[in-house]
JSON list of C-alpha atoms in Angstrom, two decimals:
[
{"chain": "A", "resi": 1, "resn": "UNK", "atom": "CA", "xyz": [50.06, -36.49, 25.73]},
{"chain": "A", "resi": 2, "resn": "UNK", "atom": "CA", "xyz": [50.25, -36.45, 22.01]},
{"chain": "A", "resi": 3, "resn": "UNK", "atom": "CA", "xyz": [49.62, -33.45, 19.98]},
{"chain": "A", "resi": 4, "resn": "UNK", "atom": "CA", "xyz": [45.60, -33.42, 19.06]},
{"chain": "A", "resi": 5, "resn": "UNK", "atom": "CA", "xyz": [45.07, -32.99, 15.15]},
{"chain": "A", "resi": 6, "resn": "UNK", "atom": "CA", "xyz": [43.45, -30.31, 13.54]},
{"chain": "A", "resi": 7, "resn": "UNK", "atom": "CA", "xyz": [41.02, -30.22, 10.43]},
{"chain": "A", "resi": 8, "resn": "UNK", "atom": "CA", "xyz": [39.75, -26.72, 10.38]},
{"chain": "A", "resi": 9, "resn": "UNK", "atom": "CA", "xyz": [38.73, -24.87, 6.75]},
{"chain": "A", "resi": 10, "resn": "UNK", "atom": "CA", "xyz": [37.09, -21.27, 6.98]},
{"chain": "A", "resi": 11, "resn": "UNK", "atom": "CA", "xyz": [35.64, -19.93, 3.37]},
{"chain": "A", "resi": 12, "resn": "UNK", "atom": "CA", "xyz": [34.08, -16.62, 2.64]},
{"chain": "A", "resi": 13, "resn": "UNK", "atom": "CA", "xyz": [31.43, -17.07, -0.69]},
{"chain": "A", "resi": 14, "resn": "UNK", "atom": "CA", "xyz": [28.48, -16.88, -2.69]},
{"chain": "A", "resi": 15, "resn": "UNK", "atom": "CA", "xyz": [25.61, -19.82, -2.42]},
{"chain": "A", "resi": 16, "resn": "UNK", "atom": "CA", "xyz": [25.69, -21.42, -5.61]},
{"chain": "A", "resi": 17, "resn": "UNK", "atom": "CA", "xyz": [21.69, -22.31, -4.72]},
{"chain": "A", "resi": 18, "resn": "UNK", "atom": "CA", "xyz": [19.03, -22.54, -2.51]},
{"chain": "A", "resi": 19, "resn": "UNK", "atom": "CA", "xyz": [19.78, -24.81, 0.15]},
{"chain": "A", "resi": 20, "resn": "UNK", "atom": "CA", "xyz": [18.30, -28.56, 0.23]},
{"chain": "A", "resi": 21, "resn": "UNK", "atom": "CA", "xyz": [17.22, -29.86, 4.02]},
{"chain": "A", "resi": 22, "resn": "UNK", "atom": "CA", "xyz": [16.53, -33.78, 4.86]},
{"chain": "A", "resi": 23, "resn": "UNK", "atom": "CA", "xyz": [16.11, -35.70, 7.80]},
{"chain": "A", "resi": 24, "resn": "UNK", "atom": "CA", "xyz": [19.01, -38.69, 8.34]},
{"chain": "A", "resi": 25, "resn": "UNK", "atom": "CA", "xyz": [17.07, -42.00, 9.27]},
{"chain": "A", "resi": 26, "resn": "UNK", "atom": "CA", "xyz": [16.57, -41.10, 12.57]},
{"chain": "A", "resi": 27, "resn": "UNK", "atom": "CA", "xyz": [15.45, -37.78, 12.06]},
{"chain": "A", "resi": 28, "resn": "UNK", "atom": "CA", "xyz": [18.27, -35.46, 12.38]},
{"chain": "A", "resi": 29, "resn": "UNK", "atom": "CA", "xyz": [18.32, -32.42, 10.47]},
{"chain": "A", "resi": 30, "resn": "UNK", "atom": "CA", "xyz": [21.04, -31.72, 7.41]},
{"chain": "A", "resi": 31, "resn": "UNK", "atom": "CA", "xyz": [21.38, -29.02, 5.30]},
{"chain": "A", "resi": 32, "resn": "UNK", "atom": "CA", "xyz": [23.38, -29.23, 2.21]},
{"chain": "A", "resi": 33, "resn": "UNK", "atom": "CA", "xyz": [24.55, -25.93, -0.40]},
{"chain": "A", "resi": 34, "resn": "UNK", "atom": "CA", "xyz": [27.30, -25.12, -2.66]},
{"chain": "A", "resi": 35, "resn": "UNK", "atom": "CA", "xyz": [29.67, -22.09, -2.05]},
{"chain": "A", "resi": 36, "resn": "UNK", "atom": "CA", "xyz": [31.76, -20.50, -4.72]},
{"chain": "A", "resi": 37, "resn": "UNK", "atom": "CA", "xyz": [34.81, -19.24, -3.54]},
{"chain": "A", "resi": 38, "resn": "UNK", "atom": "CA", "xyz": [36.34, -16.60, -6.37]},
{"chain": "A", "resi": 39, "resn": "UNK", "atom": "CA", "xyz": [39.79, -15.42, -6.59]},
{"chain": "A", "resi": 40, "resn": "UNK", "atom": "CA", "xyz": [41.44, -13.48, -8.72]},
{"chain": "A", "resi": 41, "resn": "UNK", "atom": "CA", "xyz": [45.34, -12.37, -9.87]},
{"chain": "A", "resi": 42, "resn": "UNK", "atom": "CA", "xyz": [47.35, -11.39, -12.49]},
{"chain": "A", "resi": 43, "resn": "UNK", "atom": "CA", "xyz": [49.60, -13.54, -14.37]},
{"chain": "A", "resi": 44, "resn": "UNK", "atom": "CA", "xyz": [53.26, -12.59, -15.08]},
{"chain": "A", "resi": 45, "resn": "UNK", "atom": "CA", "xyz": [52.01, -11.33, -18.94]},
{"chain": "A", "resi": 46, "resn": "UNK", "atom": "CA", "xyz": [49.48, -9.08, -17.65]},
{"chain": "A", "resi": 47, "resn": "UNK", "atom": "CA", "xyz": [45.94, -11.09, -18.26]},
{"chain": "A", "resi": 48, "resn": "UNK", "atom": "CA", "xyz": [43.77, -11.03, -15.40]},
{"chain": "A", "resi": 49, "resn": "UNK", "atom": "CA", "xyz": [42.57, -14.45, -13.81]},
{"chain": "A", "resi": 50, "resn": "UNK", "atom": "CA", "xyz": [39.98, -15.30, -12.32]},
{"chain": "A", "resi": 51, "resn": "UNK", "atom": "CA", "xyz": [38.78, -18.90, -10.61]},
{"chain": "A", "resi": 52, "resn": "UNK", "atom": "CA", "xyz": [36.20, -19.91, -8.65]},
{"chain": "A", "resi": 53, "resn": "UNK", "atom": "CA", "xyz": [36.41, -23.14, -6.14]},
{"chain": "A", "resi": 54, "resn": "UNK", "atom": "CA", "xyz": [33.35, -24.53, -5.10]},
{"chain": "A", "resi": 55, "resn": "UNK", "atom": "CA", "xyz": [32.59, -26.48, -1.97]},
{"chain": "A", "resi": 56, "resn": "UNK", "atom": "CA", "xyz": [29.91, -28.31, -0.60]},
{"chain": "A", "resi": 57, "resn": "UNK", "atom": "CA", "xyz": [28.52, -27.53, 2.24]},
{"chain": "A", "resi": 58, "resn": "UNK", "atom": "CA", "xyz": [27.11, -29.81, 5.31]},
{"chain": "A", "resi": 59, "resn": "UNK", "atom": "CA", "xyz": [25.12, -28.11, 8.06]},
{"chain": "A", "resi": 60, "resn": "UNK", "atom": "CA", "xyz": [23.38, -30.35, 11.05]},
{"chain": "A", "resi": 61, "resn": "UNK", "atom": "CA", "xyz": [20.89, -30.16, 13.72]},
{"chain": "A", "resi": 62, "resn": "UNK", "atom": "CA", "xyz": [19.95, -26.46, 14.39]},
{"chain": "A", "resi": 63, "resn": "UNK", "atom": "CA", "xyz": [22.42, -24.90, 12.01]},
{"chain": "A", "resi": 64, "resn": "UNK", "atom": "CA", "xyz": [21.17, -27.27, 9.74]},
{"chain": "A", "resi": 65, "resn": "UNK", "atom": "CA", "xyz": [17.65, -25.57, 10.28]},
{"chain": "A", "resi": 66, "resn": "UNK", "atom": "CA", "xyz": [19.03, -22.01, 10.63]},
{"chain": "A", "resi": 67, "resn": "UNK", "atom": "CA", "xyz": [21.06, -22.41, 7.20]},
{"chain": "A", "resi": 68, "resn": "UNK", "atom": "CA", "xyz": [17.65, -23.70, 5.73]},
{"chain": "A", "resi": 69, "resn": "UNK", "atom": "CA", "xyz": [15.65, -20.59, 6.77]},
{"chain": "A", "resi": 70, "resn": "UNK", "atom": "CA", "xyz": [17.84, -17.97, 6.49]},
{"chain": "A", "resi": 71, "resn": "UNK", "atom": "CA", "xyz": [20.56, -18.75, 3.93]},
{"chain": "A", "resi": 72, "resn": "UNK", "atom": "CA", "xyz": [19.26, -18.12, -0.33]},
{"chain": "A", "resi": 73, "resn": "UNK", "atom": "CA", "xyz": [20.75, -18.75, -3.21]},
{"chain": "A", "resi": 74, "resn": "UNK", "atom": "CA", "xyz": [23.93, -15.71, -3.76]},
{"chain": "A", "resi": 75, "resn": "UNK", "atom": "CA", "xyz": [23.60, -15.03, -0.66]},
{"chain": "A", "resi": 76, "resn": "UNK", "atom": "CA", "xyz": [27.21, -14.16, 0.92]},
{"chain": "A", "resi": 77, "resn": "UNK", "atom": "CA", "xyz": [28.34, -16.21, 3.95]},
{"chain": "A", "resi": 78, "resn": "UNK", "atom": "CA", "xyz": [30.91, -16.96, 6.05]},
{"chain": "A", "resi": 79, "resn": "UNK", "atom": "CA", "xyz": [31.64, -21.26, 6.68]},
{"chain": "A", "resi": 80, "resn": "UNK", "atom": "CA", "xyz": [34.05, -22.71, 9.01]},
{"chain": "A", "resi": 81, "resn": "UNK", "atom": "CA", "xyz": [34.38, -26.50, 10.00]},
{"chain": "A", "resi": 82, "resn": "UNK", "atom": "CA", "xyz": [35.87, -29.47, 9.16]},
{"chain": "A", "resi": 83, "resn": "UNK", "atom": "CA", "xyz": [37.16, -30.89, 5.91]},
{"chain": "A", "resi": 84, "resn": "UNK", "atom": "CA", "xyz": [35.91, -34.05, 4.77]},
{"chain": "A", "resi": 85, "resn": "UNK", "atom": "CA", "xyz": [36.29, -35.86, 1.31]},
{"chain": "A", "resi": 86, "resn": "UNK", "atom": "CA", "xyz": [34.81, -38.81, 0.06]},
{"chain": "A", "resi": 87, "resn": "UNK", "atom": "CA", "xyz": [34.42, -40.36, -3.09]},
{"chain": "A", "resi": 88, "resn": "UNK", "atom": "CA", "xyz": [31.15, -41.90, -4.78]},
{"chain": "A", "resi": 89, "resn": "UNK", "atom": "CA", "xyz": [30.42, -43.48, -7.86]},
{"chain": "A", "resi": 90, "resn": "UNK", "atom": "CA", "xyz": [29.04, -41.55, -10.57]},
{"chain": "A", "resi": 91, "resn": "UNK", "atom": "CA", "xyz": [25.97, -42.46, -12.99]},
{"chain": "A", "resi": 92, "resn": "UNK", "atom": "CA", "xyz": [28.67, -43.32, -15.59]},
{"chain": "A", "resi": 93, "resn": "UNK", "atom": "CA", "xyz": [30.28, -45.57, -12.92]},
{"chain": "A", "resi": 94, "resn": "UNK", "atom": "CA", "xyz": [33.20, -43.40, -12.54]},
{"chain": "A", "resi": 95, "resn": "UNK", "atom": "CA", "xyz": [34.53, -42.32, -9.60]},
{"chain": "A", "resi": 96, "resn": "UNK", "atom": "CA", "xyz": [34.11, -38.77, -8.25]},
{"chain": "A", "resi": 97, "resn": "UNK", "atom": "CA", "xyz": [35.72, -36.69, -5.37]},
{"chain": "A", "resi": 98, "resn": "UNK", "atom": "CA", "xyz": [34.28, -34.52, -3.38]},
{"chain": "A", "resi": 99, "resn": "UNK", "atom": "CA", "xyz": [35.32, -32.21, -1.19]},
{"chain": "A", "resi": 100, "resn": "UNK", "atom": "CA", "xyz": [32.78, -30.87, 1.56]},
{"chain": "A", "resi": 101, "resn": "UNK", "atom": "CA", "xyz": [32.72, -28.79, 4.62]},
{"chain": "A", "resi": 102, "resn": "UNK", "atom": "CA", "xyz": [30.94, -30.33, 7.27]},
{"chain": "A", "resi": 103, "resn": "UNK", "atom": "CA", "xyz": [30.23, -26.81, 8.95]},
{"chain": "A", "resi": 104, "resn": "UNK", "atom": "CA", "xyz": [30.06, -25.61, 12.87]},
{"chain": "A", "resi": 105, "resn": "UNK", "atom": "CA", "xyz": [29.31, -21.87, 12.07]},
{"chain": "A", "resi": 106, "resn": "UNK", "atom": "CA", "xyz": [28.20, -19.77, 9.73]},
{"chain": "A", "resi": 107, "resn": "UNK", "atom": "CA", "xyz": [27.48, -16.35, 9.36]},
{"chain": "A", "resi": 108, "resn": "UNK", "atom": "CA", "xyz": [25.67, -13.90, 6.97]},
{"chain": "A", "resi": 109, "resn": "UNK", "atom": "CA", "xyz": [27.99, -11.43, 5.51]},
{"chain": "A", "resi": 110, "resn": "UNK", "atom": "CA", "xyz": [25.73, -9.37, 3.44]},
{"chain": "A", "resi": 111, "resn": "UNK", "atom": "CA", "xyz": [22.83, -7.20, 4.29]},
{"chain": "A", "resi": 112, "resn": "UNK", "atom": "CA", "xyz": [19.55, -9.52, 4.93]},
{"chain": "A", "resi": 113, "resn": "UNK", "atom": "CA", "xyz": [16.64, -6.34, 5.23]},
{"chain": "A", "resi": 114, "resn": "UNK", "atom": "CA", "xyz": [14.30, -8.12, 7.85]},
{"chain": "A", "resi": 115, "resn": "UNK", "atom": "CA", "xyz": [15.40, -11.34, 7.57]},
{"chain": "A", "resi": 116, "resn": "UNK", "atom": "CA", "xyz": [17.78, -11.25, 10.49]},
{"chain": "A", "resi": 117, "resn": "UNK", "atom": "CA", "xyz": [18.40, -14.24, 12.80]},
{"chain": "A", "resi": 118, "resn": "UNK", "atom": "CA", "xyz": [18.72, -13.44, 16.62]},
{"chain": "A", "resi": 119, "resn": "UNK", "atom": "CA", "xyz": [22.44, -14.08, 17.17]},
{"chain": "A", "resi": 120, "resn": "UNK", "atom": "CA", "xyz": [23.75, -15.56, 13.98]},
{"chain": "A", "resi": 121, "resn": "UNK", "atom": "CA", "xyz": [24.91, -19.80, 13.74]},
{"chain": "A", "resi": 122, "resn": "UNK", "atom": "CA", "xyz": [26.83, -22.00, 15.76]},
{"chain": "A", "resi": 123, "resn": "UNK", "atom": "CA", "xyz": [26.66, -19.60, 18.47]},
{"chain": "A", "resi": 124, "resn": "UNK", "atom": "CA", "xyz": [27.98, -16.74, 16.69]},
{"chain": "A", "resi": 125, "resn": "UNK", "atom": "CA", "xyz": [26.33, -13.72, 16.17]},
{"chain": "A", "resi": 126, "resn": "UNK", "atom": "CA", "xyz": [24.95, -12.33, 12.81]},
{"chain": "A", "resi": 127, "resn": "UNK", "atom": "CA", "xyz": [27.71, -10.17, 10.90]},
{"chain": "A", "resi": 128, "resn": "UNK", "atom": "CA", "xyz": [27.10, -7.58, 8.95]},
{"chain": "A", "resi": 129, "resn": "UNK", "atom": "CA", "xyz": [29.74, -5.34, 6.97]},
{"chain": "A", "resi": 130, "resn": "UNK", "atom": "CA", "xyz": [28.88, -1.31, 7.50]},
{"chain": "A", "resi": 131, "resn": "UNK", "atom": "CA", "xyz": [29.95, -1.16, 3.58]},
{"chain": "A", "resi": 132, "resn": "UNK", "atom": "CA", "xyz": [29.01, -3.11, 0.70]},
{"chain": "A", "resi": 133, "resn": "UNK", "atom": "CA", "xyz": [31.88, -5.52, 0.99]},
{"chain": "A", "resi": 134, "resn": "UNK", "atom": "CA", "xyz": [33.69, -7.03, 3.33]},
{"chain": "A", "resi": 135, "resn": "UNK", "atom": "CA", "xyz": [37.28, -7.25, 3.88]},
{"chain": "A", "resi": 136, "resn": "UNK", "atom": "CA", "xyz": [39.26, -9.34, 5.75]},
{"chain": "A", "resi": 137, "resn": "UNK", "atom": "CA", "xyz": [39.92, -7.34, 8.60]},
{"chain": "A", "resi": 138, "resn": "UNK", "atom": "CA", "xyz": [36.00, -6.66, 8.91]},
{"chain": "A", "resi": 139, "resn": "UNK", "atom": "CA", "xyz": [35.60, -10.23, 10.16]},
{"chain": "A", "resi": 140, "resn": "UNK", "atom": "CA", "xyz": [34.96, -11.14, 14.00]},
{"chain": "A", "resi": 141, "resn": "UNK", "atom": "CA", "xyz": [37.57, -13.48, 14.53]}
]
């Protein structure tokens, strides 16, 4: 058999807004947001750097309506799917890429008061850090 491919992204960020939910044609559910990704190093003369990546976001069916209800604009979450670009023309008839995350799970990764969903997205529960932050080895996979 050959070898199966593998498209799998997994970003940890803030929502850049409030997410937007349509219906496709024939009624199914998609929720779209922006997540900014920050990092930040040191270069070599000593100046700290930092950069922020920002991805768009694609959420169907149920987690389509669960991202709706639940996720708010700088609101800290956790998105893992499937890369996707495309390209589209823009108003000034250039051509623009896009990168976007067509997403199978996501979860919450900051403190949500009452707003808490049953068991999280995508089938995974709801996460939340005992401190403020959370680092890397705080997450459940």
């Amino acid at each position: 058999h050959p070898m199966a491919g593998l498209n799998k992204i997994m970003v940890i960020g803030n929502l850049g807004g409030h997410p937007e939910m349509r219906y496709t044609p024939n009624g199914t559910p998609v929720t779209s947001f922006s997540v900014a990704v920050n990092r930040s190093y040191t270069r070599q003369d000593g100046e700290r750097v930092e950069e922020t990546e920002w991805f768009r976001v694609s959420a169907w069916r149920q987690l389509a309506e669960q991202a709706n209800q639940y996720l708010a604009k700088g609101r800290l979450a956790y998105v893992e799917g499937r890369l996707r670009s495309r390209s589209f023309q823009g108003n000034d008839g250039q051509t623009r890429f896009v990168n976007e995350i067509d997403a199978n799970q996501i979860v919450f990764l900051d403190r949500t008061g009452d707003r808490q969903s049953e068991d999280g997205f995508g089938g995974a529960r709801e996460y939340e850090p005992a401190g403020a932050g959370a680092s890397a080895d705080d997450l459940p996979f």
